[in-house]
Amino acid sequence: MMMDDPLTEGPQITSKMIGKAQGLYAMAAQNDLSLLMVVNYVFTEGIYKGSSISILGRNHIFDDIREMPIVGGSGAFRLAHGYALAHTVQIDMETGDAIVEYNVYVERSRRELSLHLCLVKALPCSGLAQGESVKRVESYFRWVGNKETWSSKPLSASASVSTPWGGWRYCMGGFTVLDSGFGSCKGVEMGLCLCSLNGKFSEQFPLAISTKRMEKMTRLNFYFHDVLSGSSPTAILIAGPSSKMANKFGSTFMIDDPLTEGPEPTSKLVGRAQGMYSLASQHDIGLLMVMDFAFVEGMYNGSTLSILGRNPVLNTVREMPIVGGSGLFRYARGYALARTVSADQKTGNAVVEYNISVVHF
């Protein structure tokens, strides 16, 4: 069942609408009423207007309380994870109409940090002048080409860090550089990946390390070619509504779309987008996207990224959550920004640019 259900503040149908539940649910058990839920909660009110959270889980509807995982989000809920607790308030067994209360618990990720864009700026240490503080920090951070050499001596200092989203984020309690057993961190232009972070400072740096593994951010750019026409389409309609539905709500397409380095169809193939998208909104062109980017070139050959999110295709830039991955992208989380390069209104063929930011080990 494809849905575009209203979300309201209260159980009454006349209660204030705060969003929409857009996606699908399917009967996924032979012996009980268990639903597979693939849905985006899209918020239309208040500080979360324009943001969404993505749910993928099992809904055993006869249980009083059902828990489902939140696997991602967009906007204010970028990199979110958490869970939703569902409780049926009312159900009409004849029509199937239902009102369900949701209590949602979301941990919004600490803002992602691209280590290769970060710089350390020393602030006055206690009892030291600014210049002396800088020298003290620099004596422990020795820049050697693209590698960082570490001292085994701990260092406590106050610092602030330049972040990709602009401005400075201040360290409340200082940081301590540790001897982690690493000689260097390849490809990293600063040392906070090997810092012990104190107090609130850790809220700004989710990429702080364990002693064995370090998270990194990868950015990818490629072009998605969705071809519905011709003798070899890469997207085909597999389910749809009756012909009476003017807006084609519920139409579902399976895709095996090429991903290329450039926008031209003849550009080098770097992967395939495999999965499906569905028209999940009654009032605009909002797609439910459930797909894998399977890479076939270079160091990412054989690795994949998984997307589950909402794609309002008429927006200039659309954000969708990356909820997992495989191979080099194992344990991945992140987001994709999509921008339409060209679209043929007659055939439905389109070329879409994707910019990917993903955190992984």
mmCIF file of C-alpha atoms in Angstrom:
data_model
loop_
_atom_site.group_PDB
_atom_site.id
_atom_site.type_symbol
_atom_site.label_atom_id
_atom_site.label_comp_id
_atom_site.label_asym_id
_atom_site.label_seq_id
_atom_site.Cartn_x
_atom_site.Cartn_y
_atom_site.Cartn_z
ATOM 1 C CA MET A 1 0.000 0.000 0.000
ATOM 2 C CA MET A 2 1.353 3.415 -0.945
ATOM 3 C CA MET A 3 0.500 6.101 1.602
ATOM 4 C CA ASP A 4 0.462 9.858 1.952
ATOM 5 C CA ASP A 5 -1.015 10.043 5.460
ATOM 6 C CA PRO A 6 -1.444 13.242 7.495
ATOM 7 C CA LEU A 7 0.477 13.610 10.769
ATOM 8 C CA THR A 8 -1.348 15.711 13.370
ATOM 9 C CA GLU A 9 -0.682 17.066 16.844
ATOM 10 C CA GLY A 10 -3.682 15.267 18.330
ATOM 11 C CA PRO A 11 -5.772 12.177 17.538
ATOM 12 C CA GLN A 12 -8.644 14.167 16.013
ATOM 13 C CA ILE A 13 -8.690 14.421 12.227
ATOM 14 C CA THR A 14 -9.292 18.156 12.682
ATOM 15 C CA SER A 15 -6.133 18.550 14.777
ATOM 16 C CA LYS A 16 -3.327 20.716 13.428
ATOM 17 C CA MET A 17 -1.364 19.000 10.667
ATOM 18 C CA ILE A 18 2.394 18.968 11.244
ATOM 19 C CA GLY A 19 3.539 16.680 8.443
ATOM 20 C CA LYS A 20 2.922 13.726 6.172
ATOM 21 C CA ALA A 21 3.859 10.045 6.317
ATOM 22 C CA GLN A 22 4.868 9.186 2.760
ATOM 23 C CA GLY A 23 5.997 5.758 1.667
ATOM 24 C CA LEU A 24 4.714 2.222 1.563
ATOM 25 C CA TYR A 25 3.793 -0.664 3.787
ATOM 26 C CA ALA A 26 3.369 -4.293 2.788
ATOM 27 C CA MET A 27 2.020 -7.459 4.387
ATOM 28 C CA ALA A 28 5.268 -9.309 5.055
ATOM 29 C CA ALA A 29 4.103 -12.331 7.090
ATOM 30 C CA GLN A 30 2.020 -15.359 6.117
ATOM 31 C CA ASN A 31 0.761 -16.201 9.587
ATOM 32 C CA ASP A 32 0.126 -12.874 11.333
ATOM 33 C CA LEU A 33 -0.428 -9.197 10.592
ATOM 34 C CA SER A 34 3.132 -7.951 10.311
ATOM 35 C CA LEU A 35 3.864 -5.040 8.036
ATOM 36 C CA LEU A 36 7.099 -3.993 6.380
ATOM 37 C CA MET A 37 7.234 -0.204 6.828
ATOM 38 C CA VAL A 38 9.283 1.895 4.396
ATOM 39 C CA VAL A 39 8.236 5.458 5.110
ATOM 40 C CA ASN A 40 9.446 9.035 5.430
ATOM 41 C CA TYR A 41 7.943 11.403 7.982
ATOM 42 C CA VAL A 42 8.050 14.782 6.243
ATOM 43 C CA PHE A 43 7.468 17.747 8.565
ATOM 44 C CA THR A 44 5.644 20.856 7.388
ATOM 45 C CA GLU A 45 5.473 22.970 10.541
ATOM 46 C CA GLY A 46 7.746 24.741 13.023
ATOM 47 C CA ILE A 47 11.496 24.396 13.297
ATOM 48 C CA TYR A 48 11.474 21.009 11.537
ATOM 49 C CA LYS A 49 9.634 22.260 8.447
ATOM 50 C CA GLY A 50 11.250 20.738 5.367
ATOM 51 C CA SER A 51 13.116 18.085 7.372
ATOM 52 C CA SER A 52 12.350 14.379 7.346
ATOM 53 C CA ILE A 53 13.109 11.139 9.154
ATOM 54 C CA SER A 54 13.228 7.721 7.479
ATOM 55 C CA ILE A 55 11.831 4.510 8.966
ATOM 56 C CA LEU A 56 12.563 0.967 7.850
ATOM 57 C CA GLY A 57 11.180 -1.749 10.078
ATOM 58 C CA ARG A 58 8.593 -4.349 11.064
ATOM 59 C CA ASN A 59 5.207 -3.295 12.430
ATOM 60 C CA HIS A 60 3.384 -6.142 14.192
ATOM 61 C CA ILE A 61 0.098 -4.253 14.334
ATOM 62 C CA PHE A 62 -1.679 -6.381 16.961
ATOM 63 C CA ASP A 63 0.975 -5.593 19.576
ATOM 64 C CA ASP A 64 -0.006 -2.754 21.886
ATOM 65 C CA ILE A 65 3.361 -1.019 21.356
ATOM 66 C CA ARG A 66 5.483 -1.579 18.257
ATOM 67 C CA GLU A 67 9.056 -0.380 17.865
ATOM 68 C CA MET A 68 10.557 0.513 14.494
ATOM 69 C CA PRO A 69 14.065 1.782 13.683
ATOM 70 C CA ILE A 70 14.791 5.271 12.413
ATOM 71 C CA VAL A 71 17.611 4.773 9.934
ATOM 72 C CA GLY A 72 18.264 8.303 8.675
ATOM 73 C CA GLY A 73 16.945 11.765 8.051
ATOM 74 C CA SER A 74 17.396 15.030 6.207
ATOM 75 C CA GLY A 75 17.574 18.724 7.051
ATOM 76 C CA ALA A 76 17.596 19.164 10.827
ATOM 77 C CA PHE A 77 17.660 15.359 11.120
ATOM 78 C CA ARG A 78 20.717 14.783 8.927
ATOM 79 C CA LEU A 79 22.575 11.608 10.038
ATOM 80 C CA ALA A 80 19.771 10.873 12.522
ATOM 81 C CA HIS A 81 19.143 7.504 14.093
ATOM 82 C CA GLY A 82 16.694 6.352 16.724
ATOM 83 C CA TYR A 83 13.386 4.561 17.082
ATOM 84 C CA ALA A 84 9.643 5.090 16.840
ATOM 85 C CA LEU A 85 7.060 3.599 19.207
ATOM 86 C CA ALA A 86 3.630 3.108 17.618
ATOM 87 C CA HIS A 87 0.361 2.608 19.522
ATOM 88 C CA THR A 88 -3.018 2.128 17.839
ATOM 89 C CA VAL A 89 -5.542 4.657 19.147
ATOM 90 C CA GLN A 90 -8.464 3.663 16.941
ATOM 91 C CA ILE A 91 -9.181 1.212 14.126
ATOM 92 C CA ASP A 92 -12.219 0.458 11.976
ATOM 93 C CA MET A 93 -12.093 -3.236 11.126
ATOM 94 C CA GLU A 94 -14.531 -2.818 8.224
ATOM 95 C CA THR A 95 -12.798 0.005 6.373
ATOM 96 C CA GLY A 96 -9.255 -0.524 7.648
ATOM 97 C CA ASP A 97 -9.003 3.148 8.646
ATOM 98 C CA ALA A 98 -6.787 3.694 11.682
ATOM 99 C CA ILE A 99 -5.315 6.369 13.926
ATOM 100 C CA VAL A 100 -1.907 5.531 15.359
ATOM 101 C CA GLU A 101 0.031 7.480 17.976
ATOM 102 C CA TYR A 102 3.763 7.743 17.365
ATOM 103 C CA ASN A 103 6.382 8.640 19.942
ATOM 104 C CA VAL A 104 9.647 9.214 18.134
ATOM 105 C CA TYR A 105 13.084 9.313 19.745
ATOM 106 C CA VAL A 106 15.817 10.660 17.487
ATOM 107 C CA GLU A 107 19.473 11.264 18.177
ATOM 108 C CA ARG A 108 20.528 13.943 15.773
ATOM 109 C CA SER A 109 24.141 13.264 14.956
ATOM 110 C CA ARG A 110 26.809 15.659 16.031
ATOM 111 C CA ARG A 111 27.561 17.741 12.993
ATOM 112 C CA GLU A 112 29.789 15.850 10.646
ATOM 113 C CA LEU A 113 33.374 17.025 10.325
ATOM 114 C CA SER A 114 35.563 16.674 7.271
ATOM 115 C CA LEU A 115 38.980 16.224 8.832
ATOM 116 C CA HIS A 116 40.885 17.277 5.752
ATOM 117 C CA LEU A 117 39.211 20.723 5.922
ATOM 118 C CA CYS A 118 39.865 21.426 9.596
ATOM 119 C CA LEU A 119 42.496 23.715 11.050
ATOM 120 C CA VAL A 120 43.579 24.146 14.642
ATOM 121 C CA LYS A 121 43.801 27.683 15.998
ATOM 122 C CA ALA A 122 45.386 28.176 19.398
ATOM 123 C CA LEU A 123 43.760 30.394 22.008
ATOM 124 C CA PRO A 124 45.554 31.686 25.110
ATOM 125 C CA CYS A 125 46.328 28.900 27.547
ATOM 126 C CA SER A 126 45.958 29.667 31.198
ATOM 127 C CA GLY A 127 48.770 31.999 32.255
ATOM 128 C CA LEU A 128 50.303 32.203 28.783
ATOM 129 C CA ALA A 129 50.230 34.928 26.153
ATOM 130 C CA GLN A 130 48.626 34.220 22.776
ATOM 131 C CA GLY A 131 51.967 33.969 20.974
ATOM 132 C CA GLU A 132 53.384 31.576 23.538
ATOM 133 C CA SER A 133 50.267 29.420 23.287
ATOM 134 C CA VAL A 134 50.681 29.148 19.531
ATOM 135 C CA LYS A 135 54.330 28.118 19.881
ATOM 136 C CA ARG A 136 53.406 25.564 22.491
ATOM 137 C CA VAL A 137 50.806 23.948 20.259
ATOM 138 C CA GLU A 138 53.019 24.114 17.172
ATOM 139 C CA SER A 139 55.816 22.344 19.033
ATOM 140 C CA TYR A 140 53.575 19.287 19.277
ATOM 141 C CA PHE A 141 52.011 19.500 15.797
ATOM 142 C CA ARG A 142 54.828 18.944 13.306
ATOM 143 C CA TRP A 143 53.633 19.274 9.724
ATOM 144 C CA VAL A 144 55.392 16.829 7.409
ATOM 145 C CA GLY A 145 53.918 16.957 3.907
ATOM 146 C CA ASN A 146 50.595 15.160 4.049
ATOM 147 C CA LYS A 147 51.366 13.336 7.283
ATOM 148 C CA GLU A 148 51.159 14.320 10.910
ATOM 149 C CA THR A 149 53.914 13.356 13.351
ATOM 150 C CA TRP A 150 52.907 13.044 16.974
ATOM 151 C CA SER A 151 54.699 13.656 20.230
ATOM 152 C CA SER A 152 54.308 11.093 22.981
ATOM 153 C CA LYS A 153 53.911 13.914 25.506
ATOM 154 C CA PRO A 154 50.341 14.845 26.432
ATOM 155 C CA LEU A 155 49.440 18.475 25.823
ATOM 156 C CA SER A 156 46.530 20.353 27.327
ATOM 157 C CA ALA A 157 45.472 23.586 25.663
ATOM 158 C CA SER A 158 42.468 25.617 24.693
ATOM 159 C CA ALA A 159 41.635 25.616 21.005
ATOM 160 C CA SER A 160 39.025 26.374 18.436
ATOM 161 C CA VAL A 161 38.459 24.565 15.172
ATOM 162 C CA SER A 162 37.410 25.839 11.752
ATOM 163 C CA THR A 163 34.607 23.657 10.417
ATOM 164 C CA PRO A 164 33.272 23.114 6.883
ATOM 165 C CA TRP A 165 29.928 24.726 7.714
ATOM 166 C CA GLY A 166 31.647 28.009 8.677
ATOM 167 C CA GLY A 167 32.733 29.784 11.825
ATOM 168 C CA TRP A 168 34.608 28.549 14.864
ATOM 169 C CA ARG A 169 33.561 25.900 17.347
ATOM 170 C CA TYR A 170 35.198 26.489 20.715
ATOM 171 C CA CYS A 171 36.649 23.899 23.013
ATOM 172 C CA MET A 172 35.153 24.364 26.484
ATOM 173 C CA GLY A 173 37.609 22.269 28.420
ATOM 174 C CA GLY A 174 40.652 22.007 26.204
ATOM 175 C CA PHE A 175 41.960 18.903 24.523
ATOM 176 C CA THR A 176 44.776 16.461 25.126
ATOM 177 C CA VAL A 177 46.962 15.065 22.378
ATOM 178 C CA LEU A 178 47.700 11.412 23.053
ATOM 179 C CA ASP A 179 50.326 8.934 21.977
ATOM 180 C CA SER A 180 47.952 6.472 20.348
ATOM 181 C CA GLY A 181 50.500 4.105 18.942
ATOM 182 C CA PHE A 182 50.106 5.673 15.512
ATOM 183 C CA GLY A 183 53.131 7.277 13.892
ATOM 184 C CA SER A 184 51.049 9.329 11.515
ATOM 185 C CA CYS A 185 47.590 9.786 10.084
ATOM 186 C CA LYS A 186 47.746 9.554 6.330
ATOM 187 C CA GLY A 187 45.793 12.148 4.413
ATOM 188 C CA VAL A 188 44.734 14.117 7.492
ATOM 189 C CA GLU A 189 45.834 17.719 7.815
ATOM 190 C CA MET A 190 45.231 18.093 11.533
ATOM 191 C CA GLY A 191 45.512 16.156 14.708
ATOM 192 C CA LEU A 192 42.186 16.117 16.421
ATOM 193 C CA CYS A 193 41.567 12.601 15.217
ATOM 194 C CA LEU A 194 44.052 11.542 17.893
ATOM 195 C CA CYS A 195 42.816 13.838 20.625
ATOM 196 C CA SER A 196 41.172 13.081 23.896
ATOM 197 C CA LEU A 197 38.175 15.421 23.868
ATOM 198 C CA ASN A 198 36.853 16.844 27.097
ATOM 199 C CA GLY A 199 33.294 17.767 28.027
ATOM 200 C CA LYS A 200 31.115 19.459 25.445
ATOM 201 C CA PHE A 201 33.904 19.626 22.896
ATOM 202 C CA SER A 202 33.178 16.023 21.921
ATOM 203 C CA GLU A 203 29.758 17.108 20.686
ATOM 204 C CA GLN A 204 31.459 18.859 17.802
ATOM 205 C CA PHE A 205 33.724 16.013 16.732
ATOM 206 C CA PRO A 206 32.042 12.704 15.954
ATOM 207 C CA LEU A 207 35.137 11.627 14.021
ATOM 208 C CA ALA A 208 37.325 11.331 17.127
ATOM 209 C CA ILE A 209 39.082 7.987 16.995
ATOM 210 C CA SER A 210 39.235 4.646 18.636
ATOM 211 C CA THR A 211 42.785 3.360 18.904
ATOM 212 C CA LYS A 212 42.271 0.827 16.115
ATOM 213 C CA ARG A 213 39.923 2.440 13.623
ATOM 214 C CA MET A 214 39.325 5.989 12.497
ATOM 215 C CA GLU A 215 36.253 7.274 10.742
ATOM 216 C CA LYS A 216 36.747 9.307 7.606
ATOM 217 C CA MET A 217 34.532 11.324 5.329
ATOM 218 C CA THR A 218 34.428 10.647 1.602
ATOM 219 C CA ARG A 219 32.841 12.931 -0.962
ATOM 220 C CA LEU A 220 31.700 11.593 -4.339
ATOM 221 C CA ASN A 221 30.283 13.268 -7.430
ATOM 222 C CA PHE A 222 28.602 11.454 -10.308
ATOM 223 C CA TYR A 223 25.618 11.589 -12.680
ATOM 224 C CA PHE A 224 22.501 9.398 -12.587
ATOM 225 C CA HIS A 225 20.814 8.593 -15.933
ATOM 226 C CA ASP A 226 17.145 7.579 -15.633
ATOM 227 C CA VAL A 227 15.854 6.308 -18.997
ATOM 228 C CA LEU A 228 12.170 5.378 -19.337
ATOM 229 C CA SER A 229 11.901 5.422 -23.145
ATOM 230 C CA GLY A 230 13.360 3.533 -26.081
ATOM 231 C CA SER A 231 14.159 -0.126 -26.598
ATOM 232 C CA SER A 232 16.465 -0.410 -23.563
ATOM 233 C CA PRO A 233 14.937 1.564 -20.680
ATOM 234 C CA THR A 234 16.790 1.551 -17.375
ATOM 235 C CA ALA A 235 13.613 2.266 -15.363
ATOM 236 C CA ILE A 236 10.364 0.309 -15.778
ATOM 237 C CA LEU A 237 6.938 0.633 -14.179
ATOM 238 C CA ILE A 238 6.230 -2.414 -11.984
ATOM 239 C CA ALA A 239 3.098 -1.231 -10.142
ATOM 240 C CA GLY A 240 0.654 1.610 -10.428
ATOM 241 C CA PRO A 241 -2.781 2.965 -9.577
ATOM 242 C CA SER A 242 -5.927 2.748 -11.646
ATOM 243 C CA SER A 243 -6.098 4.977 -14.704
ATOM 244 C CA LYS A 244 -8.574 7.193 -12.835
ATOM 245 C CA MET A 245 -5.766 8.583 -10.667
ATOM 246 C CA ALA A 246 -4.676 11.780 -12.404
ATOM 247 C CA ASN A 247 -1.416 12.238 -10.501
ATOM 248 C CA LYS A 248 -0.231 8.591 -10.696
ATOM 249 C CA PHE A 249 0.099 8.358 -6.893
ATOM 250 C CA GLY A 250 1.488 4.910 -6.068
ATOM 251 C CA SER A 251 3.318 4.353 -9.350
ATOM 252 C CA THR A 252 6.466 2.341 -8.653
ATOM 253 C CA PHE A 253 9.487 1.952 -10.921
ATOM 254 C CA MET A 254 12.350 -0.540 -10.715
ATOM 255 C CA ILE A 255 15.661 0.947 -11.822
ATOM 256 C CA ASP A 256 19.082 -0.139 -13.003
ATOM 257 C CA ASP A 257 20.373 3.306 -13.936
ATOM 258 C CA PRO A 258 23.961 3.997 -15.015
ATOM 259 C CA LEU A 259 26.116 6.309 -12.903
ATOM 260 C CA THR A 260 28.748 8.210 -14.880
ATOM 261 C CA GLU A 261 31.626 10.619 -14.265
ATOM 262 C CA GLY A 262 30.040 13.351 -16.370
ATOM 263 C CA PRO A 263 26.532 14.301 -17.485
ATOM 264 C CA GLU A 264 26.929 12.870 -21.004
ATOM 265 C CA PRO A 265 25.557 9.343 -21.611
ATOM 266 C CA THR A 266 28.913 8.448 -23.182
ATOM 267 C CA SER A 267 30.845 9.476 -20.068
ATOM 268 C CA LYS A 268 32.792 6.833 -18.151
ATOM 269 C CA LEU A 269 30.594 4.410 -16.190
ATOM 270 C CA VAL A 270 31.429 4.354 -12.459
ATOM 271 C CA GLY A 271 28.468 2.378 -11.127
ATOM 272 C CA ARG A 272 24.762 1.530 -11.215
ATOM 273 C CA ALA A 273 21.787 2.815 -9.229
ATOM 274 C CA GLN A 274 19.720 -0.292 -8.493
ATOM 275 C CA GLY A 275 16.447 -0.293 -6.597
ATOM 276 C CA MET A 276 13.113 1.455 -6.912
ATOM 277 C CA TYR A 277 11.327 4.749 -6.600
ATOM 278 C CA SER A 278 7.622 5.415 -6.070
ATOM 279 C CA LEU A 279 5.315 8.405 -6.353
ATOM 280 C CA ALA A 280 4.485 8.758 -2.656
ATOM 281 C CA SER A 281 2.721 12.124 -2.565
ATOM 282 C CA GLN A 282 -0.782 13.027 -3.727
ATOM 283 C CA HIS A 283 -0.147 16.762 -4.005
ATOM 284 C CA ASP A 284 3.346 17.110 -5.463
ATOM 285 C CA ILE A 285 6.002 15.006 -7.169
ATOM 286 C CA GLY A 286 7.555 13.518 -4.048
ATOM 287 C CA LEU A 287 9.334 10.213 -4.606
ATOM 288 C CA LEU A 288 10.142 7.486 -2.115
ATOM 289 C CA MET A 289 13.707 6.423 -3.019
ATOM 290 C CA VAL A 290 14.924 2.940 -2.013
ATOM 291 C CA MET A 291 18.109 2.136 -3.890
ATOM 292 C CA ASP A 292 21.741 1.089 -3.800
ATOM 293 C CA PHE A 293 24.601 2.812 -5.568
ATOM 294 C CA ALA A 294 26.785 -0.106 -6.692
ATOM 295 C CA PHE A 295 30.243 1.079 -7.772
ATOM 296 C CA VAL A 296 32.236 -0.675 -10.497
ATOM 297 C CA GLU A 297 35.335 1.511 -10.877
ATOM 298 C CA GLY A 298 38.522 2.325 -9.000
ATOM 299 C CA MET A 299 39.063 1.744 -5.314
ATOM 300 C CA TYR A 300 35.301 1.553 -4.672
ATOM 301 C CA ASN A 301 34.720 -1.284 -7.157
ATOM 302 C CA GLY A 302 32.405 -3.780 -5.448
ATOM 303 C CA SER A 303 31.325 -1.377 -2.692
ATOM 304 C CA THR A 304 27.811 0.023 -2.312
ATOM 305 C CA LEU A 305 25.891 2.833 -0.629
ATOM 306 C CA SER A 306 22.232 2.464 0.388
ATOM 307 C CA ILE A 307 19.701 5.305 0.208
ATOM 308 C CA LEU A 308 16.271 5.496 1.817
ATOM 309 C CA GLY A 309 14.623 8.886 1.634
ATOM 310 C CA ARG A 310 12.254 11.364 0.059
ATOM 311 C CA ASN A 311 13.011 13.077 -3.248
ATOM 312 C CA PRO A 312 10.841 16.147 -4.032
ATOM 313 C CA VAL A 313 12.008 16.246 -7.634
ATOM 314 C CA LEU A 314 10.844 19.777 -8.452
ATOM 315 C CA ASN A 315 13.141 21.263 -5.797
ATOM 316 C CA THR A 316 16.437 22.558 -7.147
ATOM 317 C CA VAL A 317 18.472 20.555 -4.601
ATOM 318 C CA ARG A 318 17.106 17.553 -2.722
ATOM 319 C CA GLU A 319 18.688 15.866 0.291
ATOM 320 C CA MET A 320 18.346 12.141 0.947
ATOM 321 C CA PRO A 321 19.840 10.039 3.757
ATOM 322 C CA ILE A 322 22.504 7.414 3.208
ATOM 323 C CA VAL A 323 21.586 4.695 5.690
ATOM 324 C CA GLY A 324 24.303 2.092 5.123
ATOM 325 C CA GLY A 325 26.829 0.561 2.800
ATOM 326 C CA SER A 326 29.062 -2.396 2.044
ATOM 327 C CA GLY A 327 32.697 -3.044 1.195
ATOM 328 C CA LEU A 328 34.727 0.112 1.779
ATOM 329 C CA PHE A 329 31.498 1.804 2.871
ATOM 330 C CA ARG A 330 30.659 -0.685 5.621
ATOM 331 C CA TYR A 331 28.888 1.101 8.533
ATOM 332 C CA ALA A 332 28.408 4.159 6.299
ATOM 333 C CA ARG A 333 26.081 7.043 7.105
ATOM 334 C CA GLY A 334 25.713 10.342 5.344
ATOM 335 C CA TYR A 335 23.634 12.225 2.833
ATOM 336 C CA ALA A 336 23.170 12.710 -0.900
ATOM 337 C CA LEU A 337 22.390 16.023 -2.573
ATOM 338 C CA ALA A 338 20.613 15.603 -5.913
ATOM 339 C CA ARG A 339 20.242 18.260 -8.624
ATOM 340 C CA THR A 340 18.467 17.744 -11.944
ATOM 341 C CA VAL A 341 20.738 18.548 -14.905
ATOM 342 C CA SER A 342 18.211 17.787 -17.635
ATOM 343 C CA ALA A 343 14.707 16.319 -17.905
ATOM 344 C CA ASP A 344 12.601 15.479 -20.952
ATOM 345 C CA GLN A 345 8.946 16.155 -20.155
ATOM 346 C CA LYS A 346 7.736 13.897 -22.997
ATOM 347 C CA THR A 347 9.798 10.783 -22.322
ATOM 348 C CA GLY A 348 10.463 11.216 -18.606
ATOM 349 C CA ASN A 349 14.182 10.664 -19.184
ATOM 350 C CA ALA A 350 16.394 12.612 -16.784
ATOM 351 C CA VAL A 351 20.012 13.224 -15.836
ATOM 352 C CA VAL A 352 20.614 14.015 -12.170
ATOM 353 C CA GLU A 353 23.855 15.121 -10.525
ATOM 354 C CA TYR A 354 24.598 13.538 -7.147
ATOM 355 C CA ASN A 355 27.008 14.931 -4.560
ATOM 356 C CA ILE A 356 27.601 12.403 -1.797
ATOM 357 C CA SER A 357 29.056 13.036 1.665
ATOM 358 C CA VAL A 358 29.528 9.831 3.621
ATOM 359 C CA VAL A 359 31.241 8.961 6.898
ATOM 360 C CA HIS A 360 32.669 5.447 7.146
ATOM 361 C CA PHE A 361 35.583 3.470 8.554
#
